[in-house]
PDB file of C-alpha atoms in Angstrom:
ATOM      1  CA  MET S   1      -3.562 -15.880 -70.388  1.00  0.00           C
ATOM      2  CA  LYS S   2      -2.224 -13.597 -67.678  1.00  0.00           C
ATOM      3  CA  ASN S   3      -3.733 -10.818 -65.636  1.00  0.00           C
ATOM      4  CA  CYS S   4      -2.664  -7.204 -65.273  1.00  0.00           C
ATOM      5  CA  LEU S   5      -0.629  -6.774 -62.091  1.00  0.00           C
ATOM      6  CA  SER S   6      -2.238  -3.399 -61.443  1.00  0.00           C
ATOM      7  CA  CYS S   7      -5.967  -4.026 -61.887  1.00  0.00           C
ATOM      8  CA  ASN S   8      -6.153  -7.824 -62.333  1.00  0.00           C
ATOM      9  CA  THR S   9      -7.869  -7.563 -65.753  1.00  0.00           C
ATOM     10  CA  THR S  10      -7.268 -10.557 -68.054  1.00  0.00           C
ATOM     11  CA  LEU S  11      -4.842  -9.264 -70.677  1.00  0.00           C
ATOM     12  CA  LEU S  12      -5.164  -9.675 -74.423  1.00  0.00           C
ATOM     13  CA  PRO S  13      -2.607 -11.974 -76.116  1.00  0.00           C
ATOM     14  CA  ASN S  14       0.785 -10.267 -76.604  1.00  0.00           C
ATOM     15  CA  ALA S  15      -0.467  -7.047 -74.953  1.00  0.00           C
ATOM     16  CA  LEU S  16       2.274  -4.692 -73.781  1.00  0.00           C
ATOM     17  CA  PHE S  17      -0.195  -2.515 -71.870  1.00  0.00           C
ATOM     18  CA  CYS S  18      -3.441  -3.281 -70.072  1.00  0.00           C
ATOM     19  CA  HIS S  19      -6.535  -2.368 -72.125  1.00  0.00           C
ATOM     20  CA  SER S  20      -8.413  -1.582 -68.901  1.00  0.00           C
ATOM     21  CA  CYS S  21      -6.055   0.619 -66.873  1.00  0.00           C
ATOM     22  CA  GLY S  22      -3.326   1.449 -69.398  1.00  0.00           C
ATOM     23  CA  LYS S  23      -0.493   0.313 -67.154  1.00  0.00           C
ATOM     24  CA  GLN S  24       2.452  -1.710 -68.465  1.00  0.00           C
ATOM     25  CA  SER S  25       1.497  -5.369 -68.476  1.00  0.00           C
ATOM     26  CA  ASP S  26       4.803  -7.165 -68.042  1.00  0.00           C
ATOM     27  CA  GLY S  27       7.214  -7.371 -65.125  1.00  0.00           C
ATOM     28  CA  ASP S  28       6.816  -8.552 -61.563  1.00  0.00           C
ATOM     29  CA  GLY S  29       5.892  -5.205 -60.038  1.00  0.00           C
ATOM     30  CA  VAL S  30       2.523  -3.720 -59.153  1.00  0.00           C
ATOM     31  CA  VAL S  31       2.086  -0.128 -60.306  1.00  0.00           C
ATOM     32  CA  CYS S  32       0.548   2.367 -57.860  1.00  0.00           C
ATOM     33  CA  PHE S  33      -2.217   4.348 -59.569  1.00  0.00           C
ATOM     34  CA  GLU S  34      -1.545   7.356 -57.343  1.00  0.00           C
ATOM     35  CA  CYS S  35       2.178   7.920 -57.910  1.00  0.00           C
ATOM     36  CA  ASN S  36       3.128   5.295 -60.557  1.00  0.00           C
ATOM     37  CA  ASN S  37       5.672   3.727 -58.219  1.00  0.00           C
ATOM     38  CA  ILE S  38       6.436   0.050 -58.968  1.00  0.00           C
ATOM     39  CA  ASN S  39       5.906  -2.140 -55.918  1.00  0.00           C
ATOM     40  CA  PRO S  40       6.704  -5.824 -55.299  1.00  0.00           C
ATOM     41  CA  LYS S  41       4.124  -8.343 -56.469  1.00  0.00           C
ATOM     42  CA  GLY S  42       1.597  -8.980 -53.716  1.00  0.00           C
ATOM     43  CA  ALA S  43       2.064  -5.547 -52.134  1.00  0.00           C
ATOM     44  CA  ARG S  44      -1.064  -4.230 -50.417  1.00  0.00           C
ATOM     45  CA  PHE S  45       0.169  -0.652 -50.020  1.00  0.00           C
ATOM     46  CA  CYS S  46       2.515   1.552 -52.065  1.00  0.00           C
ATOM     47  CA  SER S  47       6.025   1.815 -50.613  1.00  0.00           C
ATOM     48  CA  ARG S  48       6.308   5.440 -51.762  1.00  0.00           C
ATOM     49  CA  CYS S  49       2.926   7.084 -51.012  1.00  0.00           C
ATOM     50  CA  GLY S  50       1.073   4.513 -48.908  1.00  0.00           C
ATOM     51  CA  THR S  51      -1.940   4.209 -51.238  1.00  0.00           C
ATOM     52  CA  ALA S  52      -3.817   0.903 -51.018  1.00  0.00           C
ATOM     53  CA  ILE S  53      -3.083  -1.480 -53.907  1.00  0.00           C
ATOM     54  CA  ASN S  54      -5.346  -4.132 -55.402  1.00  0.00           C
ATOM     55  CA  ILE S  55      -8.001  -3.557 -52.745  1.00  0.00           C
ATOM     56  CA  GLN S  56     -11.261  -4.731 -54.268  1.00  0.00           C
ATOM     57  CA  TYR S  57     -13.845  -1.954 -54.567  1.00  0.00           C
ATOM     58  CA  THR S  58     -17.088  -2.640 -52.724  1.00  0.00           C
ATOM     59  CA  PRO S  59     -19.972  -0.417 -53.839  1.00  0.00           C
ATOM     60  CA  LYS S  60     -21.526   1.606 -51.052  1.00  0.00           C
ATOM     61  CA  PRO S  61     -24.997   0.203 -50.354  1.00  0.00           C
ATOM     62  CA  ASN S  62     -26.667   3.601 -49.992  1.00  0.00           C
ATOM     63  CA  ILE S  63     -25.928   5.023 -53.446  1.00  0.00           C
ATOM     64  CA  SER S  64     -28.776   5.290 -55.963  1.00  0.00           C
ATOM     65  CA  PRO S  65     -28.056   3.548 -59.292  1.00  0.00           C
ATOM     66  CA  VAL S  66     -28.800   6.168 -61.990  1.00  0.00           C
ATOM     67  CA  TYR S  67     -27.965   9.533 -60.435  1.00  0.00           C
ATOM     68  CA  GLY S  68     -25.399   8.271 -57.918  1.00  0.00           C
ATOM     69  CA  LEU S  69     -26.932   9.986 -54.884  1.00  0.00           C
ATOM     70  CA  ASP S  70     -25.033   9.098 -51.717  1.00  0.00           C
ATOM     71  CA  PHE S  71     -27.537   8.724 -48.887  1.00  0.00           C
ATOM     72  CA  ASN S  72     -24.637   8.169 -46.482  1.00  0.00           C
ATOM     73  CA  ASP S  73     -24.137  11.928 -46.772  1.00  0.00           C
ATOM     74  CA  ILE S  74     -27.621  13.442 -46.444  1.00  0.00           C
ATOM     75  CA  PRO S  75     -26.436  17.051 -45.742  1.00  0.00           C
ATOM     76  CA  THR S  76     -24.850  17.242 -49.210  1.00  0.00           C
ATOM     77  CA  LEU S  77     -27.917  15.942 -51.087  1.00  0.00           C
ATOM     78  CA  PRO S  78     -28.890  19.406 -52.440  1.00  0.00           C
ATOM     79  CA  THR S  79     -25.411  19.719 -53.971  1.00  0.00           C
ATOM     80  CA  GLN S  80     -25.561  16.128 -55.208  1.00  0.00           C
ATOM     81  CA  LEU S  81     -28.945  16.784 -56.840  1.00  0.00           C
ATOM     82  CA  SER S  82     -27.544  19.876 -58.520  1.00  0.00           C
ATOM     83  CA  GLU S  83     -24.763  17.719 -59.961  1.00  0.00           C
ATOM     84  CA  ALA S  84     -27.336  15.071 -60.893  1.00  0.00           C
ATOM     85  CA  PHE S  85     -29.136  17.668 -62.996  1.00  0.00           C
ATOM     86  CA  LYS S  86     -26.027  17.854 -65.182  1.00  0.00           C
ATOM     87  CA  VAL S  87     -26.280  14.077 -65.562  1.00  0.00           C
ATOM     88  CA  SER S  88     -29.879  14.524 -66.700  1.00  0.00           C
ATOM     89  CA  ILE S  89     -28.751  17.066 -69.318  1.00  0.00           C
ATOM     90  CA  SER S  90     -26.321  14.493 -70.713  1.00  0.00           C
ATOM     91  CA  LEU S  91     -28.951  11.728 -70.643  1.00  0.00           C
ATOM     92  CA  ALA S  92     -31.429  13.965 -72.490  1.00  0.00           C
ATOM     93  CA  LEU S  93     -28.867  14.864 -75.156  1.00  0.00           C
ATOM     94  CA  ASP S  94     -27.945  11.201 -75.535  1.00  0.00           C
ATOM     95  CA  ALA S  95     -31.608  10.326 -76.181  1.00  0.00           C
ATOM     96  CA  GLU S  96     -31.684  13.086 -78.811  1.00  0.00           C
ATOM     97  CA  ASN S  97     -28.404  11.896 -80.375  1.00  0.00           C
ATOM     98  CA  ASN S  98     -27.061  15.379 -79.749  1.00  0.00           C
ATOM     99  CA  LEU S  99     -24.050  14.623 -77.547  1.00  0.00           C
ATOM    100  CA  GLU S 100     -21.743  16.621 -79.809  1.00  0.00           C
ATOM    101  CA  LYS S 101     -23.254  19.735 -78.177  1.00  0.00           C
ATOM    102  CA  GLU S 102     -22.991  18.397 -74.625  1.00  0.00           C
ATOM    103  CA  ALA S 103     -20.078  20.687 -73.744  1.00  0.00           C
ATOM    104  CA  LEU S 104     -22.023  23.744 -74.970  1.00  0.00           C
ATOM    105  CA  PHE S 105     -25.081  22.839 -72.906  1.00  0.00           C
ATOM    106  CA  LEU S 106     -23.020  22.200 -69.771  1.00  0.00           C
ATOM    107  CA  GLN S 107     -21.065  25.415 -70.309  1.00  0.00           C
ATOM    108  CA  THR S 108     -24.339  27.328 -70.658  1.00  0.00           C
ATOM    109  CA  PHE S 109     -25.577  25.743 -67.439  1.00  0.00           C
ATOM    110  CA  ALA S 110     -22.395  26.712 -65.588  1.00  0.00           C
ATOM    111  CA  LYS S 111     -22.476  30.337 -66.791  1.00  0.00           C
ATOM    112  CA  SER S 112     -26.229  30.929 -66.434  1.00  0.00           C
ATOM    113  CA  ASP S 113     -28.248  31.843 -63.345  1.00  0.00           C
ATOM    114  CA  PHE S 114     -30.542  28.835 -63.893  1.00  0.00           C
ATOM    115  CA  LYS S 115     -29.166  27.180 -60.777  1.00  0.00           C
ATOM    116  CA  GLN S 116     -29.994  30.174 -58.576  1.00  0.00           C
ATOM    117  CA  GLN S 117     -33.308  30.935 -60.287  1.00  0.00           C
ATOM    118  CA  TYR S 118     -34.833  27.473 -60.438  1.00  0.00           C
ATOM    119  CA  LEU S 119     -32.663  24.574 -59.301  1.00  0.00           C
ATOM    120  CA  GLU S 120     -31.580  25.433 -55.754  1.00  0.00           C
ATOM    121  CA  GLU S 121     -35.054  25.708 -54.242  1.00  0.00           C
ATOM    122  CA  VAL S 122     -36.189  22.512 -55.951  1.00  0.00           C
ATOM    123  CA  THR S 123     -33.182  20.516 -54.718  1.00  0.00           C
ATOM    124  CA  VAL S 124     -33.804  21.575 -51.104  1.00  0.00           C
ATOM    125  CA  LEU S 125     -37.456  20.489 -51.330  1.00  0.00           C
ATOM    126  CA  MET S 126     -36.466  17.221 -53.003  1.00  0.00           C
ATOM    127  CA  THR S 127     -33.891  16.535 -50.274  1.00  0.00           C
ATOM    128  CA  GLN S 128     -36.509  16.920 -47.550  1.00  0.00           C
ATOM    129  CA  GLU S 129     -38.842  14.556 -49.393  1.00  0.00           C
ATOM    130  CA  PHE S 130     -36.192  11.947 -50.224  1.00  0.00           C
ATOM    131  CA  GLU S 131     -34.651  11.952 -46.746  1.00  0.00           C
ATOM    132  CA  ALA S 132     -38.019  11.063 -45.233  1.00  0.00           C
ATOM    133  CA  ILE S 133     -38.627   8.302 -47.796  1.00  0.00           C
ATOM    134  CA  PHE S 134     -35.129   6.864 -47.356  1.00  0.00           C
ATOM    135  CA  GLU S 135     -35.381   6.829 -43.560  1.00  0.00           C
ATOM    136  CA  GLU S 136     -38.617   4.884 -43.844  1.00  0.00           C
ATOM    137  CA  ARG S 137     -37.761   2.432 -46.627  1.00  0.00           C
ATOM    138  CA  GLY S 138     -33.974   2.379 -47.052  1.00  0.00           C
ATOM    139  CA  ILE S 139     -32.497   1.317 -50.397  1.00  0.00           C
ATOM    140  CA  SER S 140     -35.847  -0.128 -51.483  1.00  0.00           C
ATOM    141  CA  ALA S 141     -36.905   3.510 -51.965  1.00  0.00           C
ATOM    142  CA  PHE S 142     -34.323   4.159 -54.709  1.00  0.00           C
ATOM    143  CA  LYS S 143     -36.669   3.285 -57.575  1.00  0.00           C
ATOM    144  CA  SER S 144     -39.392   5.676 -56.446  1.00  0.00           C
ATOM    145  CA  ILE S 145     -36.802   8.351 -55.583  1.00  0.00           C
ATOM    146  CA  GLU S 146     -35.199   8.216 -59.020  1.00  0.00           C
ATOM    147  CA  THR S 147     -38.628   8.183 -60.692  1.00  0.00           C
ATOM    148  CA  ALA S 148     -39.458  11.352 -58.761  1.00  0.00           C
ATOM    149  CA  ILE S 149     -36.125  12.877 -59.828  1.00  0.00           C
ATOM    150  CA  GLU S 150     -36.789  12.005 -63.475  1.00  0.00           C
ATOM    151  CA  LYS S 151     -40.235  13.594 -63.276  1.00  0.00           C
ATOM    152  CA  GLN S 152     -38.985  16.780 -61.594  1.00  0.00           C
ATOM    153  CA  PHE S 153     -35.938  17.079 -63.835  1.00  0.00           C
ATOM    154  CA  ALA S 154     -38.076  16.664 -66.979  1.00  0.00           C
ATOM    155  CA  ALA S 155     -39.854  19.925 -66.184  1.00  0.00           C
ATOM    156  CA  LEU S 156     -36.603  21.661 -65.205  1.00  0.00           C
ATOM    157  CA  LEU S 157     -34.866  20.462 -68.372  1.00  0.00           C
ATOM    158  CA  GLU S 158     -37.646  21.906 -70.475  1.00  0.00           C
ATOM    159  CA  ARG S 159     -37.248  25.245 -68.691  1.00  0.00           C
ATOM    160  CA  PHE S 160     -33.473  25.153 -69.134  1.00  0.00           C
ATOM    161  CA  PHE S 161     -33.622  24.146 -72.801  1.00  0.00           C
ATOM    162  CA  ILE S 162     -36.198  26.780 -73.783  1.00  0.00           C
ATOM    163  CA  ASP S 163     -35.048  29.736 -71.671  1.00  0.00           C
ATOM    164  CA  PHE S 164     -31.297  29.199 -71.946  1.00  0.00           C
ATOM    165  CA  CYS S 165     -30.484  26.827 -74.836  1.00  0.00           C
ATOM    166  CA  ASN S 166     -33.225  27.173 -77.467  1.00  0.00           C
ATOM    167  CA  PRO S 167     -30.772  28.091 -80.278  1.00  0.00           C
ATOM    168  CA  LEU S 168     -28.804  24.901 -79.518  1.00  0.00           C
ATOM    169  CA  LEU S 169     -31.815  22.594 -79.950  1.00  0.00           C
ATOM    170  CA  PRO S 170     -32.419  20.739 -83.241  1.00  0.00           C
ATOM    171  CA  HIS S 171     -35.555  22.892 -83.636  1.00  0.00           C
ATOM    172  CA  GLN S 172     -36.555  25.723 -81.344  1.00  0.00           C
ATOM    173  CA  LEU S 173     -39.496  25.122 -79.023  1.00  0.00           C
ATOM    174  CA  PRO S 174     -42.332  27.584 -78.301  1.00  0.00           C
ATOM    175  CA  LYS S 175     -42.155  29.319 -74.914  1.00  0.00           C
ATOM    176  CA  GLN S 176     -45.862  28.735 -74.327  1.00  0.00           C
ATOM    177  CA  ILE S 177     -45.199  25.117 -73.379  1.00  0.00           C
ATOM    178  CA  LEU S 178     -43.537  26.320 -70.181  1.00  0.00           C
ATOM    179  CA  GLN S 179     -47.027  26.828 -68.760  1.00  0.00           C
ATOM    180  CA  TYR S 180     -47.074  23.033 -68.300  1.00  0.00           C
ATOM    181  CA  GLN S 181     -44.224  22.948 -65.763  1.00  0.00           C
ATOM    182  CA  GLU S 182     -46.648  21.725 -63.106  1.00  0.00           C
ATOM    183  CA  ALA S 183     -48.665  19.551 -65.495  1.00  0.00           C
ATOM    184  CA  SER S 184     -50.673  16.679 -64.045  1.00  0.00           C
ATOM    185  CA  ILE S 185     -52.582  14.005 -65.912  1.00  0.00           C
ATOM    186  CA  LEU S 186     -55.564  14.709 -63.639  1.00  0.00           C
ATOM    187  CA  THR S 187     -55.730  18.493 -63.975  1.00  0.00           C
ATOM    188  CA  THR S 188     -54.094  19.415 -67.297  1.00  0.00           C
ATOM    189  CA  ASN S 189     -56.112  20.041 -70.452  1.00  0.00           C
ATOM    190  CA  LEU S 190     -54.336  17.485 -72.663  1.00  0.00           C
ATOM    191  CA  HIS S 191     -56.040  18.709 -75.831  1.00  0.00           C
ATOM    192  CA  ARG S 192     -54.622  22.190 -75.332  1.00  0.00           C
ATOM    193  CA  MET S 193     -51.256  20.828 -74.194  1.00  0.00           C
ATOM    194  CA  LEU S 194     -50.849  18.651 -77.304  1.00  0.00           C
ATOM    195  CA  ASN S 195     -51.567  21.536 -79.633  1.00  0.00           C
ATOM    196  CA  ASP S 196     -49.391  23.999 -77.715  1.00  0.00           C
ATOM    197  CA  TYR S 197     -46.450  21.603 -78.077  1.00  0.00           C
ATOM    198  CA  LEU S 198     -47.080  20.777 -81.735  1.00  0.00           C
ATOM    199  CA  HIS S 199     -47.844  24.382 -82.759  1.00  0.00           C
ATOM    200  CA  LEU S 200     -49.213  23.060 -86.050  1.00  0.00           C
ATOM    201  CA  GLU S 201     -50.086  26.523 -87.362  1.00  0.00           C
ATOM    202  CA  ASP S 202     -46.354  26.999 -87.998  1.00  0.00           C
ATOM    203  CA  GLU S 203     -46.164  23.904 -90.210  1.00  0.00           C
ATOM    204  CA  ALA S 204     -46.726  23.649 -93.965  1.00  0.00           C
ATOM    205  CA  LEU S 205     -48.448  20.255 -93.803  1.00  0.00           C
ATOM    206  CA  ILE S 206     -52.225  19.938 -93.736  1.00  0.00           C
ATOM    207  CA  SER S 207     -53.241  19.510 -90.106  1.00  0.00           C
ATOM    208  CA  TYR S 208     -56.190  19.817 -87.763  1.00  0.00           C
ATOM    209  CA  SER S 209     -56.285  20.732 -84.085  1.00  0.00           C
ATOM    210  CA  ASN S 210     -59.928  19.839 -83.470  1.00  0.00           C
ATOM    211  CA  ALA S 211     -61.877  16.726 -84.437  1.00  0.00           C
ATOM    212  CA  ILE S 212     -64.784  18.861 -85.663  1.00  0.00           C
ATOM    213  CA  ASP S 213     -62.546  20.433 -88.343  1.00  0.00           C
ATOM    214  CA  ILE S 214     -61.451  17.109 -89.876  1.00  0.00           C
ATOM    215  CA  PRO S 215     -63.363  16.352 -93.115  1.00  0.00           C
ATOM    216  CA  LEU S 216     -65.458  13.226 -92.585  1.00  0.00           C
ATOM    217  CA  LYS S 217     -64.086  11.534 -95.712  1.00  0.00           C
ATOM    218  CA  LYS S 218     -60.513  12.124 -94.552  1.00  0.00           C
ATOM    219  CA  LEU S 219     -61.274  10.771 -91.085  1.00  0.00           C
ATOM    220  CA  LYS S 220     -62.946   7.736 -92.647  1.00  0.00           C
ATOM    221  CA  ASN S 221     -59.827   7.123 -94.771  1.00  0.00           C
ATOM    222  CA  ALA S 222     -57.639   7.373 -91.686  1.00  0.00           C
ATOM    223  CA  ARG S 223     -59.858   4.860 -89.889  1.00  0.00           C
ATOM    224  CA  SER S 224     -59.476   2.456 -92.795  1.00  0.00           C
ATOM    225  CA  THR S 225     -55.667   2.517 -92.679  1.00  0.00           C
ATOM    226  CA  PHE S 226     -54.202   3.449 -89.295  1.00  0.00           C
ATOM    227  CA  PHE S 227     -56.610   5.133 -86.877  1.00  0.00           C
ATOM    228  CA  LYS S 228     -58.333   2.408 -84.869  1.00  0.00           C
ATOM    229  CA  PRO S 229     -59.546   4.277 -81.775  1.00  0.00           C
ATOM    230  CA  GLU S 230     -61.060   2.775 -78.697  1.00  0.00           C
ATOM    231  CA  ALA S 231     -64.563   3.801 -77.681  1.00  0.00           C
ATOM    232  CA  GLY S 232     -64.660   7.485 -76.800  1.00  0.00           C
ATOM    233  CA  GLU S 233     -61.219   8.325 -78.246  1.00  0.00           C
ATOM    234  CA  THR S 234     -61.268  11.621 -80.135  1.00  0.00           C
ATOM    235  CA  PRO S 235     -58.517  13.077 -82.342  1.00  0.00           C
ATOM    236  CA  TYR S 236     -56.823  15.999 -80.610  1.00  0.00           C
ATOM    237  CA  ALA S 237     -54.384  16.563 -83.475  1.00  0.00           C
ATOM    238  CA  PHE S 238     -54.351  15.142 -87.011  1.00  0.00           C
ATOM    239  CA  ILE S 239     -51.451  15.601 -89.426  1.00  0.00           C
ATOM    240  CA  ASP S 240     -52.177  14.525 -93.002  1.00  0.00           C
ATOM    241  CA  HIS S 241     -48.972  13.214 -94.571  1.00  0.00           C
ATOM    242  CA  THR S 242     -50.309  12.257 -98.011  1.00  0.00           C
ATOM    243  CA  LEU S 243     -49.508  14.012-101.276  1.00  0.00           C
ATOM    244  CA  LEU S 244     -53.151  13.921-102.384  1.00  0.00           C
ATOM    245  CA  ARG S 245     -54.451  14.974 -98.952  1.00  0.00           C
ATOM    246  CA  SER S 246     -56.477  11.809 -98.572  1.00  0.00           C
ATOM    247  CA  GLY S 247     -55.687  11.311 -94.877  1.00  0.00           C
ATOM    248  CA  LYS S 248     -54.704   7.673 -95.393  1.00  0.00           C
ATOM    249  CA  GLU S 249     -51.245   8.330 -93.951  1.00  0.00           C
ATOM    250  CA  GLY S 250     -50.104  10.630 -91.215  1.00  0.00           C
ATOM    251  CA  CYS S 251     -50.332  10.970 -87.466  1.00  0.00           C
ATOM    252  CA  ILE S 252     -53.211  11.297 -85.014  1.00  0.00           C
ATOM    253  CA  MET S 253     -52.865  11.981 -81.309  1.00  0.00           C
ATOM    254  CA  THR S 254     -55.647  11.473 -78.775  1.00  0.00           C
ATOM    255  CA  ALA S 255     -55.826  11.822 -75.003  1.00  0.00           C
ATOM    256  CA  LYS S 256     -54.575   8.254 -74.695  1.00  0.00           C
ATOM    257  CA  ALA S 257     -52.331   7.283 -77.599  1.00  0.00           C
ATOM    258  CA  ILE S 258     -50.479   8.206 -80.755  1.00  0.00           C
ATOM    259  CA  TYR S 259     -51.419   6.580 -84.093  1.00  0.00           C
ATOM    260  CA  TRP S 260     -49.409   6.868 -87.275  1.00  0.00           C
ATOM    261  CA  LYS S 261     -48.664   5.403 -90.663  1.00  0.00           C
ATOM    262  CA  ALA S 262     -45.987   6.288 -93.199  1.00  0.00           C
ATOM    263  CA  TYR S 263     -45.750   5.398 -96.869  1.00  0.00           C
ATOM    264  CA  PHE S 264     -44.834   1.703 -97.279  1.00  0.00           C
ATOM    265  CA  GLN S 265     -44.788   1.319 -93.472  1.00  0.00           C
ATOM    266  CA  LYS S 266     -47.153  -0.590 -91.221  1.00  0.00           C
ATOM    267  CA  SER S 267     -49.569   1.382 -89.087  1.00  0.00           C
ATOM    268  CA  ALA S 268     -48.750   1.768 -85.399  1.00  0.00           C
ATOM    269  CA  ARG S 269     -50.505   2.664 -82.177  1.00  0.00           C
ATOM    270  CA  ILE S 270     -48.798   3.212 -78.833  1.00  0.00           C
ATOM    271  CA  GLU S 271     -50.405   4.426 -75.642  1.00  0.00           C
ATOM    272  CA  TYR S 272     -48.444   7.136 -73.867  1.00  0.00           C
ATOM    273  CA  SER S 273     -48.341   5.018 -70.715  1.00  0.00           C
ATOM    274  CA  ALA S 274     -46.759   2.158 -72.701  1.00  0.00           C
ATOM    275  CA  ILE S 275     -43.783   4.143 -74.018  1.00  0.00           C
ATOM    276  CA  GLN S 276     -40.677   2.331 -72.791  1.00  0.00           C
ATOM    277  CA  LYS S 277     -38.053   3.714 -75.147  1.00  0.00           C
ATOM    278  CA  LEU S 278     -38.038   7.055 -76.918  1.00  0.00           C
ATOM    279  CA  ALA S 279     -35.267   8.390 -79.154  1.00  0.00           C
ATOM    280  CA  TYR S 280     -34.882  11.302 -81.554  1.00  0.00           C
ATOM    281  CA  TYR S 281     -32.740  11.275 -84.697  1.00  0.00           C
ATOM    282  CA  LYS S 282     -32.311  13.943 -87.368  1.00  0.00           C
ATOM    283  CA  ASP S 283     -34.516  12.014 -89.789  1.00  0.00           C
ATOM    284  CA  ARG S 284     -36.978  10.270 -87.473  1.00  0.00           C
ATOM    285  CA  VAL S 285     -38.351   9.526 -84.042  1.00  0.00           C
ATOM    286  CA  GLU S 286     -38.329   5.989 -82.653  1.00  0.00           C
ATOM    287  CA  ILE S 287     -41.100   5.104 -80.219  1.00  0.00           C
ATOM    288  CA  ASN S 288     -40.476   1.703 -78.651  1.00  0.00           C
ATOM    289  CA  ALA S 289     -38.088   1.182 -81.612  1.00  0.00           C
ATOM    290  CA  ILE S 290     -40.887   1.862 -84.160  1.00  0.00           C
ATOM    291  CA  TYR S 291     -40.087   4.365 -86.923  1.00  0.00           C
ATOM    292  CA  LEU S 292     -41.973   7.682 -87.191  1.00  0.00           C
ATOM    293  CA  ASN S 293     -41.158  10.462 -89.656  1.00  0.00           C
ATOM    294  CA  ILE S 294     -43.449  13.379 -90.521  1.00  0.00           C
ATOM    295  CA  SER S 295     -41.096  16.348 -90.997  1.00  0.00           C
ATOM    296  CA  PRO S 296     -37.925  17.452 -89.175  1.00  0.00           C
ATOM    297  CA  SER S 297     -39.608  20.096 -87.020  1.00  0.00           C
ATOM    298  CA  ILE S 298     -42.770  18.085 -86.302  1.00  0.00           C
ATOM    299  CA  ASN S 299     -40.654  15.042 -85.458  1.00  0.00           C
ATOM    300  CA  TYR S 300     -38.829  17.009 -82.770  1.00  0.00           C
ATOM    301  CA  LYS S 301     -41.983  18.551 -81.344  1.00  0.00           C
ATOM    302  CA  ILE S 302     -43.658  15.133 -81.185  1.00  0.00           C
ATOM    303  CA  TYR S 303     -40.560  13.764 -79.468  1.00  0.00           C
ATOM    304  CA  ARG S 304     -40.538  16.538 -76.849  1.00  0.00           C
ATOM    305  CA  LEU S 305     -44.284  16.149 -76.280  1.00  0.00           C
ATOM    306  CA  LEU S 306     -44.065  12.380 -75.812  1.00  0.00           C
ATOM    307  CA  ALA S 307     -41.080  12.745 -73.487  1.00  0.00           C
ATOM    308  CA  ARG S 308     -43.094  15.145 -71.342  1.00  0.00           C
ATOM    309  CA  LEU S 309     -46.257  13.024 -71.379  1.00  0.00           C
ATOM    310  CA  ARG S 310     -44.179  10.019 -70.404  1.00  0.00           C
ATOM    311  CA  THR S 311     -42.920  11.713 -67.238  1.00  0.00           C
ATOM    312  CA  ILE S 312     -46.332  13.168 -66.362  1.00  0.00           C
ATOM    313  CA  LEU S 313     -47.665   9.615 -66.351  1.00  0.00           C
ATOM    314  CA  LEU S 314     -44.880   8.265 -64.093  1.00  0.00           C
TER     315      LEU S 314
END
């Protein structure tokens, strides 16, 4: 086996070009990435343009891992955070398996006044906060900094998606959920928040937004199959997903957790604080890799609600 003379990657057998950098694999010369000049083997700098060759890249120690914020350059952090918001758009679309529309979302962002209306002020405030944390704790602060970014960007993404990109979403979201931009687990009425996100009155399925409205027999059936609440847990939303309206299958959300059961599927319960992985597909939602499917529109609204609850609890 031999290595590429340009990037030192181990080449595949009989390869004419490097699968890593695309440069020609044979010969004794080292190709300059800047000007494509062929230099003698062992050259450290290009003889034509002077660019360094085969200098091993050493990651800068003060760059955050997810959003790539360079704390060696504090004055540019507001601009960096603005660019990081575009990263968060791509990450959100990836989680929704909607990357085919990424270019449309980013184009909308570039052409809109969202940056001036909402993002600029937030990035300045975040910079002040993060600079103080970084000065005190150094790179050990990156985890808490990026958690704070994720939490702040979750609210901004919701604003951007609803006010600027609603027609591009798999299912349009109600504007009333924007009242929860400053939501806090300590001060927000979760019962109202759940039902504002789900907007069950728009759905054809049998559903209930208050525990007092759920027929006792139906609630008893749900308890026998999938709803095993802890002491004091009350249904905030109940979606009956049975043909005969028995309540033995469906979805119940409380202040603490989501419970559900589908036909021929095992029942599941996951606390909002225990959600590690959340993904949306056209035919389902996966919560910690567990399948959930009620209906296309409800699936998406549940996904958006859980994504928001997850960041509120960070």
